Every structure is written in structure tokens, then in C-alpha cells.
Amino acid sequence: MENIKANVMLDAKGLACPMPIVKTKKAMNELAAGLVLEVQATDIGSKADMKAWAESTGHQYLGTLEEGDVLKHYLRKSSSDETMEEKHPNVAKNEELEKKLKEAENIVVLDVREAAEFAFNHIPNAISIPLEELENRLHELNKEDEIFVICRTGNRSDLAAQKLTENRFKNVINVVPGMSQWSGETTSINS
């Protein structure tokens, strides 16, 4: 089983509804925006509960892994800056990237979401470098490549595109609205 990196782990094993959600809500309130919470629960109903709760509160439900009788739920705390204006001038819509991928053009898709977000759903052959690691991992990318940067909403990818351009990457495109509305082919650890 692939190990998903979470910033905080919450033990809700042995608790029945509604306690896993109560504890998750408390832990989420203490978590910084953008971080990933892993909730370990044994209540089978928690799978539907976690997804519904995350969607109703604006947080991102990433997915659930089952290990024996333990359900590991992964949630990302929403941040208020995810609707920030775009600053990187070179932007492509999801459909443009999907078309380029189908035409098998020689492009690089750089996914700057957290590793857990990437693991549960990403574009095949995309490179995962979370935004916070980008500065230290620039050497993994070729400055001459055409790089399409994607995140969940276009905000983190906008910041990443700016960072790449500042570091003399020649052809960087921010993809909007990003994975939150991606309808093209995806893969995940569950596939």
C-alpha cells in the first residue's frame, strides 16, 4: 500500500457516528489552510460522512484508503486565498491542455498540489512537485520544456508559474480552473 503523506493524523478508531466527524471538525479548526489531515476510523459509515462533511464545509475530500478494518480518510483544509486573482500572464483552459495531451505533444504537466491530492487523482505522467517544494526541486525540470502547471483551482499553479518564470523557465502555462474541474483522463493509487 502506498504511503500518503498527511500533515496531521487523527485517531478516531473505535468511535461511532457522529464522533469521527466531531473530532475531525475540531482537528480541522486547528489545522493551517492547505494542509492535509488523515483521519483513521473504524466506523464504516465514516466514509460517506467524511465526504459529505468536507463538501458541506468547503474542505476538500481527497479520498479514503482501507487497511484491514481501518479507514484512512484524507481531507485538505480549504484556504481563503484559493480565489485569488491570476497574475501569471500565460494561461490555458483545461480543455486546451486536454487537447495537447491527446495530440501527444511533447509537453510537461507539473502538478503542484500536495502529494496526497496527487496520489488520489492526477493526470497520467504528470510530475508531482508540491508548491512548497518547488524552489528546492527546480533542477528536476528542463527550462526549455513547455510546462503546463496545474493545481486544484489555478491559484497554487499561478504562484508556481510565476516562480518558474522568475527562474528563467521559457514556456510556462498556468492551467485553469485546474483539477477541481478536470474532465480528462486521470489515474490514482486506487486505479
Short mmCIF file of N, CA and C in Angstrom, two decimals:
data_model
loop_
_atom_site.label_atom_id
_atom_site.label_comp_id
_atom_site.label_asym_id
_atom_site.label_seq_id
_atom_site.Cartn_x
_atom_site.Cartn_y
_atom_site.Cartn_z
N MET A 1 0.85 -1.19 0.00
CA MET A 1 0.00 0.00 0.00
C MET A 1 0.89 1.23 0.00
N GLU A 2 0.62 2.14 -0.90
CA GLU A 2 1.38 3.38 -0.98
C GLU A 2 1.10 4.23 0.25
N ASN A 3 2.16 4.87 0.77
CA ASN A 3 2.01 5.69 1.95
C ASN A 3 1.71 7.12 1.54
N ILE A 4 0.57 7.64 1.95
CA ILE A 4 0.16 9.00 1.64
C ILE A 4 0.66 9.91 2.75
N LYS A 5 1.27 11.02 2.37
CA LYS A 5 1.79 11.96 3.35
C LYS A 5 0.69 12.93 3.79
N ALA A 6 0.42 12.91 5.08
CA ALA A 6 -0.53 13.87 5.65
C ALA A 6 0.24 14.73 6.64
N ASN A 7 -0.22 15.95 6.85
CA ASN A 7 0.45 16.84 7.78
C ASN A 7 0.10 16.50 9.22
N VAL A 8 -1.15 16.03 9.45
CA VAL A 8 -1.61 15.69 10.79
C VAL A 8 -2.43 14.41 10.72
N MET A 9 -2.27 13.54 11.74
CA MET A 9 -3.05 12.30 11.79
C MET A 9 -3.98 12.37 12.99
N LEU A 10 -5.24 12.02 12.78
CA LEU A 10 -6.25 12.00 13.84
C LEU A 10 -6.72 10.56 14.04
N ASP A 11 -6.67 10.09 15.27
CA ASP A 11 -7.12 8.73 15.58
C ASP A 11 -8.57 8.77 16.04
N ALA A 12 -9.47 8.27 15.19
CA ALA A 12 -10.89 8.19 15.54
C ALA A 12 -11.35 6.73 15.52
N LYS A 13 -10.39 5.79 15.68
CA LYS A 13 -10.71 4.37 15.66
C LYS A 13 -11.55 4.01 16.89
N GLY A 14 -12.54 3.17 16.68
CA GLY A 14 -13.39 2.72 17.77
C GLY A 14 -14.54 3.66 18.10
N LEU A 15 -14.59 4.80 17.44
CA LEU A 15 -15.66 5.77 17.70
C LEU A 15 -16.80 5.58 16.71
N ALA A 16 -18.02 5.75 17.19
CA ALA A 16 -19.20 5.63 16.33
C ALA A 16 -19.73 7.01 16.00
N CYS A 17 -20.52 7.07 14.95
CA CYS A 17 -21.13 8.31 14.48
C CYS A 17 -21.87 8.99 15.62
N PRO A 18 -21.72 10.26 15.83
CA PRO A 18 -21.08 11.28 15.00
C PRO A 18 -19.66 11.64 15.43
N MET A 19 -19.08 10.86 16.36
CA MET A 19 -17.80 11.26 16.95
C MET A 19 -16.63 11.42 15.96
N PRO A 20 -16.49 10.57 14.93
CA PRO A 20 -15.39 10.83 13.99
C PRO A 20 -15.49 12.21 13.34
N ILE A 21 -16.70 12.64 13.02
CA ILE A 21 -16.88 13.97 12.41
C ILE A 21 -16.63 15.07 13.44
N VAL A 22 -17.09 14.88 14.67
CA VAL A 22 -16.87 15.87 15.73
C VAL A 22 -15.37 16.09 15.92
N LYS A 23 -14.63 14.98 16.03
CA LYS A 23 -13.17 15.09 16.22
C LYS A 23 -12.49 15.68 14.97
N THR A 24 -12.98 15.31 13.79
CA THR A 24 -12.41 15.84 12.55
C THR A 24 -12.61 17.35 12.48
N LYS A 25 -13.80 17.80 12.83
CA LYS A 25 -14.10 19.24 12.81
C LYS A 25 -13.14 20.00 13.73
N LYS A 26 -12.93 19.48 14.93
CA LYS A 26 -12.03 20.12 15.90
C LYS A 26 -10.60 20.15 15.37
N ALA A 27 -10.14 19.02 14.81
CA ALA A 27 -8.77 18.96 14.27
C ALA A 27 -8.61 19.90 13.08
N MET A 28 -9.62 19.97 12.24
CA MET A 28 -9.57 20.82 11.05
C MET A 28 -9.50 22.29 11.45
N ASN A 29 -10.21 22.67 12.53
CA ASN A 29 -10.17 24.05 13.00
C ASN A 29 -8.77 24.47 13.45
N GLU A 30 -7.98 23.50 13.93
CA GLU A 30 -6.63 23.79 14.42
C GLU A 30 -5.58 23.69 13.32
N LEU A 31 -5.97 23.19 12.16
CA LEU A 31 -5.05 22.96 11.05
C LEU A 31 -4.90 24.22 10.20
N ALA A 32 -3.70 24.48 9.73
CA ALA A 32 -3.48 25.62 8.84
C ALA A 32 -4.07 25.33 7.46
N ALA A 33 -4.52 26.37 6.79
CA ALA A 33 -5.11 26.23 5.46
C ALA A 33 -4.14 25.54 4.50
N GLY A 34 -4.69 24.64 3.67
CA GLY A 34 -3.90 23.96 2.65
C GLY A 34 -3.27 22.66 3.12
N LEU A 35 -3.26 22.40 4.43
CA LEU A 35 -2.64 21.19 4.94
C LEU A 35 -3.59 20.00 4.85
N VAL A 36 -3.03 18.80 4.90
CA VAL A 36 -3.80 17.56 4.74
C VAL A 36 -3.93 16.85 6.08
N LEU A 37 -5.16 16.45 6.40
CA LEU A 37 -5.48 15.71 7.62
C LEU A 37 -5.81 14.27 7.25
N GLU A 38 -5.18 13.34 7.97
CA GLU A 38 -5.52 11.92 7.82
C GLU A 38 -6.36 11.53 9.04
N VAL A 39 -7.56 11.02 8.80
CA VAL A 39 -8.43 10.57 9.88
C VAL A 39 -8.53 9.05 9.80
N GLN A 40 -8.09 8.38 10.87
CA GLN A 40 -8.18 6.93 10.92
C GLN A 40 -9.43 6.56 11.70
N ALA A 41 -10.33 5.83 11.06
CA ALA A 41 -11.60 5.46 11.69
C ALA A 41 -11.92 4.00 11.41
N THR A 42 -12.76 3.42 12.26
CA THR A 42 -13.22 2.04 12.05
C THR A 42 -14.72 2.00 11.76
N ASP A 43 -15.41 3.12 11.94
CA ASP A 43 -16.85 3.21 11.66
C ASP A 43 -17.06 3.22 10.15
N ILE A 44 -17.68 2.18 9.60
CA ILE A 44 -17.86 2.03 8.15
C ILE A 44 -18.65 3.21 7.57
N GLY A 45 -19.54 3.78 8.36
CA GLY A 45 -20.33 4.92 7.90
C GLY A 45 -19.51 6.19 7.76
N SER A 46 -18.31 6.19 8.32
CA SER A 46 -17.49 7.40 8.27
C SER A 46 -17.06 7.75 6.84
N LYS A 47 -17.05 6.75 5.95
CA LYS A 47 -16.64 7.03 4.57
C LYS A 47 -17.58 8.04 3.91
N ALA A 48 -18.86 7.77 3.97
CA ALA A 48 -19.85 8.69 3.39
C ALA A 48 -19.91 9.98 4.21
N ASP A 49 -19.81 9.86 5.53
CA ASP A 49 -19.88 11.03 6.40
C ASP A 49 -18.76 12.03 6.12
N MET A 50 -17.53 11.53 5.98
CA MET A 50 -16.37 12.40 5.76
C MET A 50 -16.52 13.17 4.45
N LYS A 51 -16.92 12.46 3.41
CA LYS A 51 -17.07 13.09 2.10
C LYS A 51 -18.15 14.18 2.15
N ALA A 52 -19.29 13.86 2.73
CA ALA A 52 -20.40 14.81 2.82
C ALA A 52 -20.02 16.01 3.69
N TRP A 53 -19.36 15.75 4.83
CA TRP A 53 -18.97 16.84 5.72
C TRP A 53 -17.97 17.77 5.03
N ALA A 54 -16.97 17.20 4.37
CA ALA A 54 -15.96 18.03 3.69
C ALA A 54 -16.62 18.91 2.63
N GLU A 55 -17.50 18.32 1.83
CA GLU A 55 -18.15 19.09 0.77
C GLU A 55 -19.05 20.17 1.34
N SER A 56 -19.72 19.90 2.47
CA SER A 56 -20.63 20.89 3.04
C SER A 56 -19.89 22.03 3.73
N THR A 57 -18.63 21.81 4.11
CA THR A 57 -17.87 22.84 4.82
C THR A 57 -16.85 23.54 3.92
N GLY A 58 -16.75 23.10 2.66
CA GLY A 58 -15.81 23.73 1.74
C GLY A 58 -14.41 23.15 1.78
N HIS A 59 -14.19 22.15 2.61
CA HIS A 59 -12.89 21.48 2.62
C HIS A 59 -12.86 20.45 1.50
N GLN A 60 -11.68 19.97 1.18
CA GLN A 60 -11.53 19.06 0.05
C GLN A 60 -11.38 17.62 0.54
N TYR A 61 -12.33 16.77 0.15
CA TYR A 61 -12.23 15.33 0.43
C TYR A 61 -11.34 14.74 -0.65
N LEU A 62 -10.18 14.19 -0.25
CA LEU A 62 -9.24 13.65 -1.23
C LEU A 62 -9.54 12.19 -1.55
N GLY A 63 -9.91 11.42 -0.52
CA GLY A 63 -10.20 10.01 -0.75
C GLY A 63 -10.00 9.21 0.52
N THR A 64 -10.28 7.93 0.42
CA THR A 64 -10.17 7.02 1.56
C THR A 64 -9.43 5.76 1.13
N LEU A 65 -8.51 5.33 1.95
CA LEU A 65 -7.81 4.05 1.76
C LEU A 65 -8.24 3.11 2.87
N GLU A 66 -8.43 1.83 2.52
CA GLU A 66 -8.80 0.84 3.51
C GLU A 66 -7.61 -0.05 3.80
N GLU A 67 -7.25 -0.15 5.08
CA GLU A 67 -6.18 -1.04 5.51
C GLU A 67 -6.75 -1.93 6.60
N GLY A 68 -7.12 -3.14 6.21
CA GLY A 68 -7.79 -4.04 7.15
C GLY A 68 -9.13 -3.44 7.53
N ASP A 69 -9.38 -3.29 8.84
CA ASP A 69 -10.65 -2.70 9.26
C ASP A 69 -10.54 -1.19 9.53
N VAL A 70 -9.39 -0.61 9.18
CA VAL A 70 -9.19 0.82 9.40
C VAL A 70 -9.39 1.58 8.09
N LEU A 71 -10.22 2.62 8.16
CA LEU A 71 -10.43 3.51 7.03
C LEU A 71 -9.56 4.74 7.25
N LYS A 72 -8.73 5.06 6.27
CA LYS A 72 -7.89 6.25 6.37
C LYS A 72 -8.45 7.29 5.41
N HIS A 73 -9.08 8.31 5.99
CA HIS A 73 -9.69 9.38 5.19
C HIS A 73 -8.69 10.53 5.08
N TYR A 74 -8.59 11.11 3.89
CA TYR A 74 -7.68 12.23 3.67
C TYR A 74 -8.49 13.46 3.25
N LEU A 75 -8.30 14.55 4.01
CA LEU A 75 -9.01 15.80 3.76
C LEU A 75 -8.00 16.94 3.73
N ARG A 76 -8.22 17.90 2.85
CA ARG A 76 -7.35 19.08 2.76
C ARG A 76 -8.16 20.29 3.22
N LYS A 77 -7.58 21.04 4.14
CA LYS A 77 -8.28 22.23 4.64
C LYS A 77 -8.28 23.31 3.57
N SER A 78 -9.46 23.86 3.34
CA SER A 78 -9.58 24.91 2.33
C SER A 78 -8.89 26.17 2.83
N SER A 79 -8.52 27.02 1.89
CA SER A 79 -7.92 28.29 2.27
C SER A 79 -8.68 29.41 1.59
N SER A 80 -8.70 30.55 2.23
CA SER A 80 -9.46 31.69 1.71
C SER A 80 -8.83 32.28 0.47
N ASP A 81 -7.55 31.97 0.22
CA ASP A 81 -6.86 32.59 -0.93
C ASP A 81 -7.00 31.78 -2.21
N GLU A 82 -7.85 30.75 -2.23
CA GLU A 82 -7.96 29.93 -3.43
C GLU A 82 -8.77 30.60 -4.53
N THR A 83 -9.27 31.78 -4.27
CA THR A 83 -9.97 32.53 -5.31
C THR A 83 -9.17 33.76 -5.71
N MET A 84 -7.89 33.75 -5.37
CA MET A 84 -7.01 34.87 -5.66
C MET A 84 -6.93 35.13 -7.17
N GLU A 85 -6.73 36.38 -7.53
CA GLU A 85 -6.63 36.73 -8.95
C GLU A 85 -5.38 36.12 -9.56
N GLU A 86 -5.45 35.87 -10.85
CA GLU A 86 -4.31 35.30 -11.56
C GLU A 86 -3.32 36.39 -11.91
N LYS A 87 -2.05 36.10 -11.71
CA LYS A 87 -1.01 37.07 -12.01
C LYS A 87 -0.11 36.61 -13.15
N HIS A 88 0.02 35.29 -13.35
CA HIS A 88 0.87 34.79 -14.43
C HIS A 88 0.13 35.02 -15.75
N PRO A 89 0.77 35.69 -16.73
CA PRO A 89 0.05 36.08 -17.95
C PRO A 89 -0.27 34.94 -18.91
N ASN A 90 0.49 33.86 -18.89
CA ASN A 90 0.30 32.78 -19.86
C ASN A 90 -0.61 31.71 -19.25
N VAL A 91 -1.88 31.70 -19.69
CA VAL A 91 -2.90 30.83 -19.11
C VAL A 91 -3.55 29.97 -20.19
N ALA A 92 -3.86 28.71 -19.84
CA ALA A 92 -4.60 27.81 -20.74
C ALA A 92 -5.78 27.23 -19.97
N LYS A 93 -6.86 27.00 -20.66
CA LYS A 93 -8.03 26.35 -20.06
C LYS A 93 -7.76 24.84 -20.00
N ASN A 94 -8.48 24.16 -19.11
CA ASN A 94 -8.36 22.70 -19.01
C ASN A 94 -8.47 22.03 -20.38
N GLU A 95 -9.43 22.49 -21.20
CA GLU A 95 -9.69 21.86 -22.49
C GLU A 95 -8.48 21.96 -23.42
N GLU A 96 -7.75 23.07 -23.35
CA GLU A 96 -6.55 23.24 -24.18
C GLU A 96 -5.48 22.21 -23.81
N LEU A 97 -5.29 22.01 -22.50
CA LEU A 97 -4.31 21.02 -22.05
C LEU A 97 -4.76 19.62 -22.46
N GLU A 98 -6.03 19.32 -22.28
CA GLU A 98 -6.55 18.00 -22.65
C GLU A 98 -6.30 17.73 -24.14
N LYS A 99 -6.52 18.74 -24.99
CA LYS A 99 -6.29 18.60 -26.43
C LYS A 99 -4.82 18.32 -26.73
N LYS A 100 -3.93 19.06 -26.08
CA LYS A 100 -2.49 18.86 -26.29
C LYS A 100 -2.07 17.45 -25.86
N LEU A 101 -2.64 16.96 -24.77
CA LEU A 101 -2.30 15.62 -24.29
C LEU A 101 -2.78 14.56 -25.28
N LYS A 102 -3.97 14.76 -25.86
CA LYS A 102 -4.50 13.80 -26.84
C LYS A 102 -3.67 13.80 -28.13
N GLU A 103 -3.13 14.95 -28.48
CA GLU A 103 -2.31 15.07 -29.69
C GLU A 103 -0.89 14.56 -29.44
N ALA A 104 -0.65 14.10 -28.23
CA ALA A 104 0.65 13.55 -27.83
C ALA A 104 1.78 14.54 -28.07
N GLU A 105 1.49 15.81 -27.84
CA GLU A 105 2.53 16.82 -27.98
C GLU A 105 3.56 16.62 -26.88
N ASN A 106 4.78 17.03 -27.15
CA ASN A 106 5.86 16.88 -26.20
C ASN A 106 5.78 18.00 -25.16
N ILE A 107 4.98 17.78 -24.14
CA ILE A 107 4.79 18.78 -23.09
C ILE A 107 5.01 18.13 -21.72
N VAL A 108 5.21 18.97 -20.72
CA VAL A 108 5.36 18.51 -19.35
C VAL A 108 4.17 19.05 -18.55
N VAL A 109 3.51 18.16 -17.80
CA VAL A 109 2.45 18.58 -16.89
C VAL A 109 3.04 18.53 -15.48
N LEU A 110 3.08 19.70 -14.84
CA LEU A 110 3.61 19.81 -13.49
C LEU A 110 2.45 20.05 -12.54
N ASP A 111 2.22 19.09 -11.64
CA ASP A 111 1.13 19.17 -10.66
C ASP A 111 1.73 19.66 -9.35
N VAL A 112 1.29 20.84 -8.88
CA VAL A 112 1.88 21.44 -7.67
C VAL A 112 1.00 21.29 -6.43
N ARG A 113 0.02 20.37 -6.49
CA ARG A 113 -0.81 20.10 -5.32
C ARG A 113 0.00 19.27 -4.31
N GLU A 114 -0.56 19.12 -3.11
CA GLU A 114 0.07 18.28 -2.10
C GLU A 114 0.15 16.84 -2.61
N ALA A 115 1.11 16.10 -2.09
CA ALA A 115 1.33 14.72 -2.53
C ALA A 115 0.07 13.86 -2.36
N ALA A 116 -0.68 14.06 -1.29
CA ALA A 116 -1.90 13.26 -1.07
C ALA A 116 -2.96 13.59 -2.12
N GLU A 117 -3.09 14.86 -2.48
CA GLU A 117 -4.05 15.24 -3.52
C GLU A 117 -3.67 14.55 -4.83
N PHE A 118 -2.39 14.59 -5.16
CA PHE A 118 -1.88 13.99 -6.39
C PHE A 118 -2.13 12.49 -6.40
N ALA A 119 -1.86 11.83 -5.28
CA ALA A 119 -1.98 10.36 -5.22
C ALA A 119 -3.41 9.90 -5.52
N PHE A 120 -4.40 10.64 -5.03
CA PHE A 120 -5.79 10.21 -5.22
C PHE A 120 -6.34 10.52 -6.59
N ASN A 121 -5.74 11.48 -7.32
CA ASN A 121 -6.29 11.83 -8.63
C ASN A 121 -5.32 12.76 -9.36
N HIS A 122 -4.77 12.27 -10.47
CA HIS A 122 -3.87 13.12 -11.25
C HIS A 122 -3.87 12.73 -12.72
N ILE A 123 -3.35 13.63 -13.53
CA ILE A 123 -3.22 13.40 -14.97
C ILE A 123 -2.09 12.39 -15.18
N PRO A 124 -2.30 11.35 -16.00
CA PRO A 124 -1.23 10.37 -16.24
C PRO A 124 0.06 11.05 -16.69
N ASN A 125 1.18 10.59 -16.18
CA ASN A 125 2.53 11.08 -16.49
C ASN A 125 2.83 12.48 -15.99
N ALA A 126 1.94 13.06 -15.20
CA ALA A 126 2.22 14.37 -14.61
C ALA A 126 3.35 14.21 -13.59
N ILE A 127 4.12 15.27 -13.42
CA ILE A 127 5.19 15.30 -12.42
C ILE A 127 4.63 15.96 -11.17
N SER A 128 4.80 15.32 -10.03
CA SER A 128 4.31 15.88 -8.77
C SER A 128 5.44 16.58 -8.03
N ILE A 129 5.32 17.91 -7.92
CA ILE A 129 6.22 18.70 -7.07
C ILE A 129 5.33 19.70 -6.33
N PRO A 130 4.99 19.40 -5.05
CA PRO A 130 4.15 20.33 -4.30
C PRO A 130 4.75 21.74 -4.29
N LEU A 131 3.89 22.75 -4.32
CA LEU A 131 4.33 24.14 -4.40
C LEU A 131 5.40 24.46 -3.38
N GLU A 132 5.22 23.99 -2.15
CA GLU A 132 6.20 24.32 -1.10
C GLU A 132 7.58 23.71 -1.35
N GLU A 133 7.67 22.69 -2.22
CA GLU A 133 8.95 22.05 -2.53
C GLU A 133 9.57 22.56 -3.83
N LEU A 134 8.82 23.35 -4.59
CA LEU A 134 9.24 23.74 -5.93
C LEU A 134 10.60 24.43 -5.96
N GLU A 135 10.82 25.39 -5.09
CA GLU A 135 12.08 26.15 -5.05
C GLU A 135 13.29 25.22 -4.99
N ASN A 136 13.19 24.18 -4.16
CA ASN A 136 14.32 23.26 -3.97
C ASN A 136 14.40 22.16 -5.02
N ARG A 137 13.39 22.07 -5.90
CA ARG A 137 13.37 20.99 -6.88
C ARG A 137 13.37 21.50 -8.33
N LEU A 138 13.65 22.78 -8.54
CA LEU A 138 13.67 23.35 -9.89
C LEU A 138 14.59 22.58 -10.82
N HIS A 139 15.68 22.05 -10.27
CA HIS A 139 16.66 21.31 -11.08
C HIS A 139 16.08 20.05 -11.73
N GLU A 140 14.91 19.59 -11.26
CA GLU A 140 14.28 18.39 -11.83
C GLU A 140 13.56 18.70 -13.14
N LEU A 141 13.44 19.98 -13.47
CA LEU A 141 12.71 20.40 -14.67
C LEU A 141 13.66 21.01 -15.68
N ASN A 142 13.30 20.91 -16.97
CA ASN A 142 14.10 21.48 -18.05
C ASN A 142 13.56 22.85 -18.41
N LYS A 143 14.41 23.86 -18.38
CA LYS A 143 13.99 25.24 -18.64
C LYS A 143 13.48 25.46 -20.06
N GLU A 144 13.79 24.55 -20.98
CA GLU A 144 13.38 24.70 -22.38
C GLU A 144 12.03 24.03 -22.66
N ASP A 145 11.57 23.14 -21.76
CA ASP A 145 10.32 22.41 -21.99
C ASP A 145 9.11 23.33 -21.93
N GLU A 146 8.04 22.92 -22.62
CA GLU A 146 6.76 23.59 -22.49
C GLU A 146 6.10 22.95 -21.26
N ILE A 147 5.91 23.75 -20.21
CA ILE A 147 5.43 23.23 -18.93
C ILE A 147 4.04 23.78 -18.61
N PHE A 148 3.08 22.87 -18.48
CA PHE A 148 1.72 23.22 -18.08
C PHE A 148 1.62 22.94 -16.58
N VAL A 149 1.39 23.99 -15.80
CA VAL A 149 1.34 23.87 -14.34
C VAL A 149 -0.11 23.79 -13.90
N ILE A 150 -0.43 22.78 -13.08
CA ILE A 150 -1.81 22.57 -12.65
C ILE A 150 -1.87 22.35 -11.14
N CYS A 151 -2.97 22.81 -10.54
CA CYS A 151 -3.26 22.53 -9.13
C CYS A 151 -4.77 22.26 -9.05
N ARG A 152 -5.40 22.51 -7.93
CA ARG A 152 -6.83 22.24 -7.80
C ARG A 152 -7.67 23.33 -8.46
N THR A 153 -7.29 24.61 -8.24
CA THR A 153 -8.14 25.71 -8.70
C THR A 153 -7.45 26.72 -9.62
N GLY A 154 -6.14 26.61 -9.79
CA GLY A 154 -5.42 27.59 -10.60
C GLY A 154 -4.66 28.60 -9.77
N ASN A 155 -4.83 28.58 -8.45
CA ASN A 155 -4.14 29.54 -7.59
C ASN A 155 -2.70 29.13 -7.30
N ARG A 156 -2.50 27.92 -6.76
CA ARG A 156 -1.13 27.46 -6.47
C ARG A 156 -0.34 27.34 -7.76
N SER A 157 -1.01 26.92 -8.84
CA SER A 157 -0.29 26.80 -10.12
C SER A 157 0.11 28.17 -10.65
N ASP A 158 -0.69 29.19 -10.36
CA ASP A 158 -0.33 30.56 -10.75
C ASP A 158 0.95 30.98 -10.03
N LEU A 159 1.02 30.73 -8.74
CA LEU A 159 2.23 31.06 -7.97
C LEU A 159 3.43 30.27 -8.47
N ALA A 160 3.21 28.98 -8.78
CA ALA A 160 4.30 28.14 -9.28
C ALA A 160 4.78 28.63 -10.65
N ALA A 161 3.84 29.02 -11.51
CA ALA A 161 4.20 29.52 -12.84
C ALA A 161 5.03 30.80 -12.72
N GLN A 162 4.65 31.67 -11.78
CA GLN A 162 5.44 32.88 -11.55
C GLN A 162 6.85 32.52 -11.10
N LYS A 163 6.95 31.55 -10.18
CA LYS A 163 8.25 31.12 -9.65
C LYS A 163 9.12 30.55 -10.77
N LEU A 164 8.55 29.72 -11.64
CA LEU A 164 9.31 29.15 -12.75
C LEU A 164 9.80 30.25 -13.69
N THR A 165 8.94 31.19 -14.02
CA THR A 165 9.30 32.28 -14.92
C THR A 165 10.42 33.13 -14.32
N GLU A 166 10.32 33.40 -13.01
CA GLU A 166 11.38 34.16 -12.32
C GLU A 166 12.71 33.43 -12.40
N ASN A 167 12.67 32.11 -12.51
CA ASN A 167 13.89 31.31 -12.59
C ASN A 167 14.27 30.95 -14.03
N ARG A 168 13.82 31.76 -14.96
CA ARG A 168 14.18 31.70 -16.38
C ARG A 168 13.68 30.48 -17.14
N PHE A 169 12.54 29.92 -16.69
CA PHE A 169 11.89 28.88 -17.49
C PHE A 169 11.18 29.62 -18.62
N LYS A 170 11.34 29.11 -19.84
CA LYS A 170 10.94 29.86 -21.04
C LYS A 170 9.45 29.79 -21.40
N ASN A 171 8.83 28.61 -21.24
CA ASN A 171 7.48 28.42 -21.76
C ASN A 171 6.59 27.76 -20.69
N VAL A 172 6.06 28.60 -19.79
CA VAL A 172 5.28 28.12 -18.64
C VAL A 172 3.84 28.58 -18.78
N ILE A 173 2.91 27.65 -18.65
CA ILE A 173 1.49 27.95 -18.81
C ILE A 173 0.74 27.50 -17.56
N ASN A 174 -0.06 28.40 -16.98
CA ASN A 174 -0.91 28.07 -15.84
C ASN A 174 -2.23 27.51 -16.37
N VAL A 175 -2.65 26.35 -15.84
CA VAL A 175 -3.89 25.70 -16.30
C VAL A 175 -5.03 26.05 -15.33
N VAL A 176 -6.11 26.61 -15.90
CA VAL A 176 -7.28 26.95 -15.09
C VAL A 176 -8.54 26.34 -15.70
N PRO A 177 -9.51 25.93 -14.93
CA PRO A 177 -9.58 26.05 -13.48
C PRO A 177 -8.87 24.93 -12.73
N GLY A 178 -8.18 24.04 -13.41
CA GLY A 178 -7.39 23.02 -12.72
C GLY A 178 -8.15 21.74 -12.43
N MET A 179 -7.59 20.94 -11.53
CA MET A 179 -8.10 19.60 -11.27
C MET A 179 -9.51 19.59 -10.66
N SER A 180 -9.95 20.68 -10.05
CA SER A 180 -11.29 20.72 -9.47
C SER A 180 -12.36 20.52 -10.55
N GLN A 181 -12.03 20.86 -11.80
CA GLN A 181 -12.99 20.69 -12.89
C GLN A 181 -12.41 19.92 -14.07
N TRP A 182 -11.36 19.14 -13.82
CA TRP A 182 -10.72 18.36 -14.88
C TRP A 182 -11.63 17.24 -15.34
N SER A 183 -11.88 17.15 -16.64
CA SER A 183 -12.75 16.09 -17.16
C SER A 183 -11.97 15.10 -18.03
N GLY A 184 -10.68 15.35 -18.19
CA GLY A 184 -9.85 14.47 -19.00
C GLY A 184 -9.44 13.22 -18.22
N GLU A 185 -8.57 12.45 -18.83
CA GLU A 185 -8.11 11.19 -18.26
C GLU A 185 -7.34 11.44 -16.96
N THR A 186 -7.58 10.58 -15.96
CA THR A 186 -6.84 10.65 -14.70
C THR A 186 -6.46 9.26 -14.25
N THR A 187 -5.56 9.22 -13.31
CA THR A 187 -5.17 7.97 -12.68
C THR A 187 -5.01 8.24 -11.19
N SER A 188 -4.98 7.19 -10.38
CA SER A 188 -4.83 7.36 -8.94
C SER A 188 -4.26 6.09 -8.33
N ILE A 189 -3.95 6.16 -7.04
CA ILE A 189 -3.42 4.98 -6.35
C ILE A 189 -4.49 3.89 -6.26
N ASN A 190 -5.76 4.26 -6.42
CA ASN A 190 -6.85 3.28 -6.37
C ASN A 190 -7.05 2.57 -7.71
N SER A 191 -6.39 3.07 -8.78
CA SER A 191 -6.60 2.51 -10.13
C SER A 191 -5.85 1.22 -10.29
#
